[in-house]
PDB file of C-alpha atoms and ligand atoms in Angstrom:
ATOM      1  CA  UNK A 234       1.806  12.421  22.662  1.00  0.00           C
ATOM      2  CA  UNK A 235       1.719   9.038  24.241  1.00  0.00           C
ATOM      3  CA  UNK A 236       1.083   5.184  23.125  1.00  0.00           C
ATOM      4  CA  UNK A 237      -2.631   5.670  23.355  1.00  0.00           C
ATOM      5  CA  UNK A 238      -3.138   9.095  21.285  1.00  0.00           C
ATOM      6  CA  UNK A 239      -0.134   7.387  19.046  1.00  0.00           C
ATOM      7  CA  UNK A 240      -2.469   4.397  18.390  1.00  0.00           C
ATOM      8  CA  UNK A 241      -5.219   7.081  17.853  1.00  0.00           C
ATOM      9  CA  UNK A 242      -3.379   8.638  14.962  1.00  0.00           C
ATOM     10  CA  UNK A 243      -2.561   6.084  13.506  1.00  0.00           C
ATOM     11  CA  UNK A 244      -6.271   4.187  13.251  1.00  0.00           C
ATOM     12  CA  UNK A 245      -7.272   7.457  12.037  1.00  0.00           C
ATOM     13  CA  UNK A 246      -4.375   7.460   9.327  1.00  0.00           C
ATOM     14  CA  UNK A 247      -4.709   4.114   7.824  1.00  0.00           C
ATOM     15  CA  UNK A 248      -8.609   4.126   7.844  1.00  0.00           C
ATOM     16  CA  UNK A 249      -7.752   7.103   5.433  1.00  0.00           C
ATOM     17  CA  UNK A 250      -5.137   6.007   3.531  1.00  0.00           C
ATOM     18  CA  UNK A 251      -3.722   2.142   3.972  1.00  0.00           C
ATOM     19  CA  UNK A 252      -1.381   3.161   1.788  1.00  0.00           C
ATOM     20  CA  UNK A 253       2.231   4.114   2.103  1.00  0.00           C
ATOM     21  CA  UNK A 254       0.845   8.020   2.749  1.00  0.00           C
ATOM     22  CA  UNK A 255      -1.066   6.727   5.995  1.00  0.00           C
ATOM     23  CA  UNK A 256       1.970   4.487   6.987  1.00  0.00           C
ATOM     24  CA  UNK A 257       4.256   7.854   6.827  1.00  0.00           C
ATOM     25  CA  UNK A 258       1.920   9.537   8.950  1.00  0.00           C
ATOM     26  CA  UNK A 259       2.281   6.372  11.278  1.00  0.00           C
ATOM     27  CA  UNK A 260       5.841   6.326  11.113  1.00  0.00           C
ATOM     28  CA  UNK A 261       6.216  10.675  11.900  1.00  0.00           C
ATOM     29  CA  UNK A 262       3.400   9.594  14.965  1.00  0.00           C
ATOM     30  CA  UNK A 263       5.746   7.287  16.132  1.00  0.00           C
ATOM     31  CA  UNK A 264       8.928   9.372  16.029  1.00  0.00           C
ATOM     32  CA  UNK A 265       6.593  11.606  18.076  1.00  0.00           C
ATOM     33  CA  UNK A 266       5.819   9.359  20.368  1.00  0.00           C
ATOM     34  CA  UNK A 267       9.308   8.308  20.927  1.00  0.00           C
ATOM     35  CA  UNK A 268      10.453  11.821  21.568  1.00  0.00           C
ATOM     36  CA  UNK A 269       8.007  11.755  24.782  1.00  0.00           C
ATOM     37  CA  UNK A 270      11.097  10.643  27.208  1.00  0.00           C
ATOM     38  CA  UNK A 271       7.955   9.589  29.928  1.00  0.00           C
ATOM     39  CA  UNK A 272       7.299   6.721  27.173  1.00  0.00           C
ATOM     40  CA  UNK A 273      10.721   5.558  26.296  1.00  0.00           C
ATOM     41  CA  UNK A 274      11.921   5.491  30.202  1.00  0.00           C
ATOM     42  CA  UNK A 275       8.271   3.665  31.386  1.00  0.00           C
ATOM     43  CA  UNK A 276       7.921   1.446  28.049  1.00  0.00           C
ATOM     44  CA  UNK A 277      11.723   0.750  26.936  1.00  0.00           C
ATOM     45  CA  UNK A 278      14.258   1.824  30.052  1.00  0.00           C
ATOM     46  CA  UNK A 279      16.495  -0.497  31.654  1.00  0.00           C
ATOM     47  CA  UNK A 280      13.781  -1.227  34.528  1.00  0.00           C
ATOM     48  CA  UNK A 281      11.687  -2.300  31.538  1.00  0.00           C
ATOM     49  CA  UNK A 282      10.638  -6.137  31.764  1.00  0.00           C
ATOM     50  CA  UNK A 283      12.910  -7.888  28.870  1.00  0.00           C
ATOM     51  CA  UNK A 284      10.856  -9.282  25.841  1.00  0.00           C
ATOM     52  CA  UNK A 285       8.007  -8.802  23.782  1.00  0.00           C
ATOM     53  CA  UNK A 286       5.068  -5.980  25.211  1.00  0.00           C
ATOM     54  CA  UNK A 287       2.603  -5.908  22.699  1.00  0.00           C
ATOM     55  CA  UNK A 288       1.655  -2.014  23.383  1.00  0.00           C
ATOM     56  CA  UNK A 289      -1.898  -2.107  21.612  1.00  0.00           C
ATOM     57  CA  UNK A 290      -3.719  -4.061  18.517  1.00  0.00           C
ATOM     58  CA  UNK A 291      -6.528  -2.460  16.702  1.00  0.00           C
ATOM     59  CA  UNK A 292      -9.281  -4.944  16.298  1.00  0.00           C
ATOM     60  CA  UNK A 293     -10.609  -3.608  12.923  1.00  0.00           C
ATOM     61  CA  UNK A 294      -7.889  -2.918  10.845  1.00  0.00           C
ATOM     62  CA  UNK A 295      -5.657  -5.105  12.482  1.00  0.00           C
ATOM     63  CA  UNK A 296      -2.042  -3.408  13.001  1.00  0.00           C
ATOM     64  CA  UNK A 297      -0.318  -3.937  15.874  1.00  0.00           C
ATOM     65  CA  UNK A 298       2.025  -1.709  18.481  1.00  0.00           C
ATOM     66  CA  UNK A 299       4.905  -3.819  19.541  1.00  0.00           C
ATOM     67  CA  UNK A 300       8.188  -3.256  22.094  1.00  0.00           C
ATOM     68  CA  UNK A 301      10.903  -4.786  21.721  1.00  0.00           C
ATOM     69  CA  UNK A 302      12.589  -4.936  25.269  1.00  0.00           C
ATOM     70  CA  UNK A 303      15.703  -6.145  23.765  1.00  0.00           C
ATOM     71  CA  UNK A 304      18.950  -7.402  26.300  1.00  0.00           C
ATOM     72  CA  UNK A 305      21.301  -9.143  23.859  1.00  0.00           C
ATOM     73  CA  UNK A 306      22.847  -7.748  20.353  1.00  0.00           C
ATOM     74  CA  UNK A 307      21.302  -9.483  17.347  1.00  0.00           C
ATOM     75  CA  UNK A 308      21.894  -9.803  13.627  1.00  0.00           C
ATOM     76  CA  UNK A 309      18.947 -11.027  12.004  1.00  0.00           C
ATOM     77  CA  UNK A 310      18.734 -13.167   8.559  1.00  0.00           C
ATOM     78  CA  UNK A 311      17.426 -11.104   5.536  1.00  0.00           C
ATOM     79  CA  UNK A 312      13.570 -12.042   5.469  1.00  0.00           C
ATOM     80  CA  UNK A 313      10.185 -10.748   4.783  1.00  0.00           C
ATOM     81  CA  UNK A 314       6.827  -9.997   6.915  1.00  0.00           C
ATOM     82  CA  UNK A 315       4.895 -11.080   3.726  1.00  0.00           C
ATOM     83  CA  UNK A 316       2.025  -9.185   2.744  1.00  0.00           C
ATOM     84  CA  UNK A 317       2.798  -6.902   5.696  1.00  0.00           C
ATOM     85  CA  UNK A 318       4.347  -3.479   6.163  1.00  0.00           C
ATOM     86  CA  UNK A 319       6.738  -2.981   9.533  1.00  0.00           C
ATOM     87  CA  UNK A 320       7.650   0.536  11.031  1.00  0.00           C
ATOM     88  CA  UNK A 321      11.004   0.253  13.208  1.00  0.00           C
ATOM     89  CA  UNK A 322      11.123   2.936  15.662  1.00  0.00           C
ATOM     90  CA  UNK A 323      14.275   3.172  18.160  1.00  0.00           C
ATOM     91  CA  UNK A 324      14.055   4.213  21.580  1.00  0.00           C
ATOM     92  CA  UNK A 325      17.661   2.891  23.284  1.00  0.00           C
ATOM     93  CA  UNK A 326      20.979   2.594  21.402  1.00  0.00           C
ATOM     94  CA  UNK A 327      20.901   1.944  17.426  1.00  0.00           C
ATOM     95  CA  UNK A 328      19.753  -0.240  15.088  1.00  0.00           C
ATOM     96  CA  UNK A 329      20.952  -0.748  11.410  1.00  0.00           C
ATOM     97  CA  UNK A 330      18.509  -1.614   8.667  1.00  0.00           C
ATOM     98  CA  UNK A 331      19.019  -2.769   5.457  1.00  0.00           C
ATOM     99  CA  UNK A 332      16.836  -3.563   2.437  1.00  0.00           C
ATOM    100  CA  UNK A 333      17.711  -6.091  -0.024  1.00  0.00           C
ATOM    101  CA  UNK A 334      16.822  -6.519  -3.760  1.00  0.00           C
ATOM    102  CA  UNK A 335      16.586  -9.560  -5.475  1.00  0.00           C
ATOM    103  CA  UNK A 336      18.592 -10.271  -8.005  1.00  0.00           C
ATOM    104  CA  UNK A 337      17.241 -13.426  -9.180  1.00  0.00           C
ATOM    105  CA  UNK A 338      13.305 -13.797 -11.127  1.00  0.00           C
ATOM    106  CA  UNK A 339      11.916 -15.404  -8.137  1.00  0.00           C
ATOM    107  CA  UNK A 340      11.181 -18.862 -10.352  1.00  0.00           C
ATOM    108  CA  UNK A 341      12.861 -21.083  -7.336  1.00  0.00           C
ATOM    109  CA  UNK A 342      11.152 -20.849  -4.646  1.00  0.00           C
ATOM    110  CA  UNK A 343      13.762 -22.527  -2.681  1.00  0.00           C
ATOM    111  CA  UNK A 344      16.427 -19.870  -3.537  1.00  0.00           C
ATOM    112  CA  UNK A 345      16.984 -16.416  -3.834  1.00  0.00           C
ATOM    113  CA  UNK A 346      19.903 -14.350  -4.823  1.00  0.00           C
ATOM    114  CA  UNK A 347      19.994 -11.391  -2.853  1.00  0.00           C
ATOM    115  CA  UNK A 348      22.173  -7.528  -2.991  1.00  0.00           C
ATOM    116  CA  UNK A 349      21.737  -5.023  -0.635  1.00  0.00           C
ATOM    117  CA  UNK A 350      19.619  -1.538  -1.755  1.00  0.00           C
ATOM    118  CA  UNK A 351      19.578   0.294   1.113  1.00  0.00           C
ATOM    119  CA  UNK A 352      21.315   1.102   4.070  1.00  0.00           C
ATOM    120  CA  UNK A 353      20.415   3.402   7.227  1.00  0.00           C
ATOM    121  CA  UNK A 354      21.002   3.589  10.265  1.00  0.00           C
ATOM    122  CA  UNK A 355      18.088   4.435  13.288  1.00  0.00           C
ATOM    123  CA  UNK A 356      18.997   6.108  16.230  1.00  0.00           C
ATOM    124  CA  UNK A 357      16.910   7.327  19.363  1.00  0.00           C
ATOM    125  CA  UNK A 358      13.537   9.038  17.981  1.00  0.00           C
ATOM    126  CA  UNK A 359      13.825   7.827  14.155  1.00  0.00           C
ATOM    127  CA  UNK A 360      11.945   5.575  12.592  1.00  0.00           C
ATOM    128  CA  UNK A 361      12.056   3.838   9.478  1.00  0.00           C
ATOM    129  CA  UNK A 362       9.431   1.473   6.910  1.00  0.00           C
ATOM    130  CA  UNK A 363       9.666  -1.635   4.859  1.00  0.00           C
ATOM    131  CA  UNK A 364       7.057  -1.509   2.792  1.00  0.00           C
ATOM    132  CA  UNK A 365       5.411  -4.652   2.147  1.00  0.00           C
ATOM    133  CA  UNK A 366       6.917  -7.482   0.782  1.00  0.00           C
ATOM    134  CA  UNK A 367      10.173  -5.593   1.418  1.00  0.00           C
ATOM    135  CA  UNK A 368      13.111  -8.050   2.031  1.00  0.00           C
ATOM    136  CA  UNK A 369      14.976  -7.141   5.388  1.00  0.00           C
ATOM    137  CA  UNK A 370      17.536  -7.411   8.083  1.00  0.00           C
ATOM    138  CA  UNK A 371      18.556  -5.466  10.902  1.00  0.00           C
ATOM    139  CA  UNK A 372      21.893  -5.729  13.571  1.00  0.00           C
ATOM    140  CA  UNK A 373      21.379  -3.966  16.874  1.00  0.00           C
ATOM    141  CA  UNK A 374      23.695  -4.079  20.076  1.00  0.00           C
ATOM    142  CA  UNK A 375      22.977  -5.183  23.474  1.00  0.00           C
ATOM    143  CA  UNK A 376      20.198  -3.233  25.098  1.00  0.00           C
ATOM    144  CA  UNK A 377      18.839  -1.855  21.816  1.00  0.00           C
ATOM    145  CA  UNK A 378      14.960  -1.151  21.865  1.00  0.00           C
ATOM    146  CA  UNK A 379      12.513  -0.531  19.465  1.00  0.00           C
ATOM    147  CA  UNK A 380       9.299   0.074  19.165  1.00  0.00           C
ATOM    148  CA  UNK A 381       7.754  -1.724  15.836  1.00  0.00           C
ATOM    149  CA  UNK A 382       4.154  -1.311  14.387  1.00  0.00           C
ATOM    150  CA  UNK A 383       3.730  -4.193  11.795  1.00  0.00           C
ATOM    151  CA  UNK A 384       0.166  -3.699   9.225  1.00  0.00           C
ATOM    152  CA  UNK A 385      -0.961  -7.303  11.078  1.00  0.00           C
ATOM    153  CA  UNK A 386      -0.116 -10.028  13.123  1.00  0.00           C
ATOM    154  CA  UNK A 387       2.458 -11.361  11.947  1.00  0.00           C
ATOM    155  CA  UNK A 388       2.047 -14.571  13.732  1.00  0.00           C
ATOM    156  CA  UNK A 389      -0.701 -15.010  11.263  1.00  0.00           C
ATOM    157  CA  UNK A 390       1.083 -14.766   7.768  1.00  0.00           C
ATOM    158  CA  UNK A 391       3.745 -16.634   6.229  1.00  0.00           C
ATOM    159  CA  UNK A 392       6.987 -15.360   6.018  1.00  0.00           C
ATOM    160  CA  UNK A 393      10.744 -16.754   4.556  1.00  0.00           C
ATOM    161  CA  UNK A 394      14.103 -15.790   5.414  1.00  0.00           C
ATOM    162  CA  UNK A 395      16.746 -16.452   3.202  1.00  0.00           C
ATOM    163  CA  UNK A 396      20.459 -17.425   4.122  1.00  0.00           C
ATOM    164  CA  UNK A 397      22.695 -15.070   3.064  1.00  0.00           C
ATOM    165  CA  UNK A 398      25.251 -17.897   1.974  1.00  0.00           C
ATOM    166  CA  UNK A 399      23.925 -20.459   0.423  1.00  0.00           C
ATOM    167  CA  UNK A 400      20.791 -18.734  -1.094  1.00  0.00           C
ATOM    168  CA  UNK A 401      18.387 -21.118   0.841  1.00  0.00           C
ATOM    169  CA  UNK A 402      14.723 -19.964   1.236  1.00  0.00           C
ATOM    170  CA  UNK A 403      13.128 -21.026   4.884  1.00  0.00           C
ATOM    171  CA  UNK A 404       9.532 -20.850   6.228  1.00  0.00           C
ATOM    172  CA  UNK A 405       9.675 -18.939   9.348  1.00  0.00           C
ATOM    173  CA  UNK A 406       8.183 -19.857  12.347  1.00  0.00           C
ATOM    174  CA  UNK A 407       6.384 -17.388  14.185  1.00  0.00           C
ATOM    175  CA  UNK A 408       8.203 -14.225  16.118  1.00  0.00           C
ATOM    176  CA  UNK A 409      11.398 -15.852  15.043  1.00  0.00           C
ATOM    177  CA  UNK A 410      13.172 -12.874  14.017  1.00  0.00           C
ATOM    178  CA  UNK A 411      11.984  -8.751  13.540  1.00  0.00           C
TER     179      UNK A 411
HETATM  180 FE1  FE2 B 747      11.613  -7.740  10.624  1.00  0.00          FE
END
């Protein structure tokens, strides 16, 4: 499966069911795309240009497929994607994924108390979902590269990140964290 047929499968599945079942089909589809060695080499290999590359944007449904061609290791702070879900599919190296649960009642918009709820590692060929509104963080080494499908263009929606030490909630600027 190549990127264009993965996009077509995604479109068909999300048009039929935009909820968790449709997203699960997209996750499986992303794993099939990442099992394509030619795609991984051409899009995410050592010679691929670094940075963020938009592979596909669906004008009708709004979802995006983005290749994150990372060079340097990074630990993101816990953050959400607002009302959007995200599916992360690993191409090279690995990404450690954490889902966080809020221990406070959300009454204070400027502070949050978090505890890790679920931790797992994505290895090449594996994809994982963060459902809409889920606070999450990622941690990856140098040259970790992944393909991410988001429910919508994240630049257009309000998102928050949380400082783990102080619990302070901050509004995020576009593409500040993945
Ligand atoms: Fe994220």
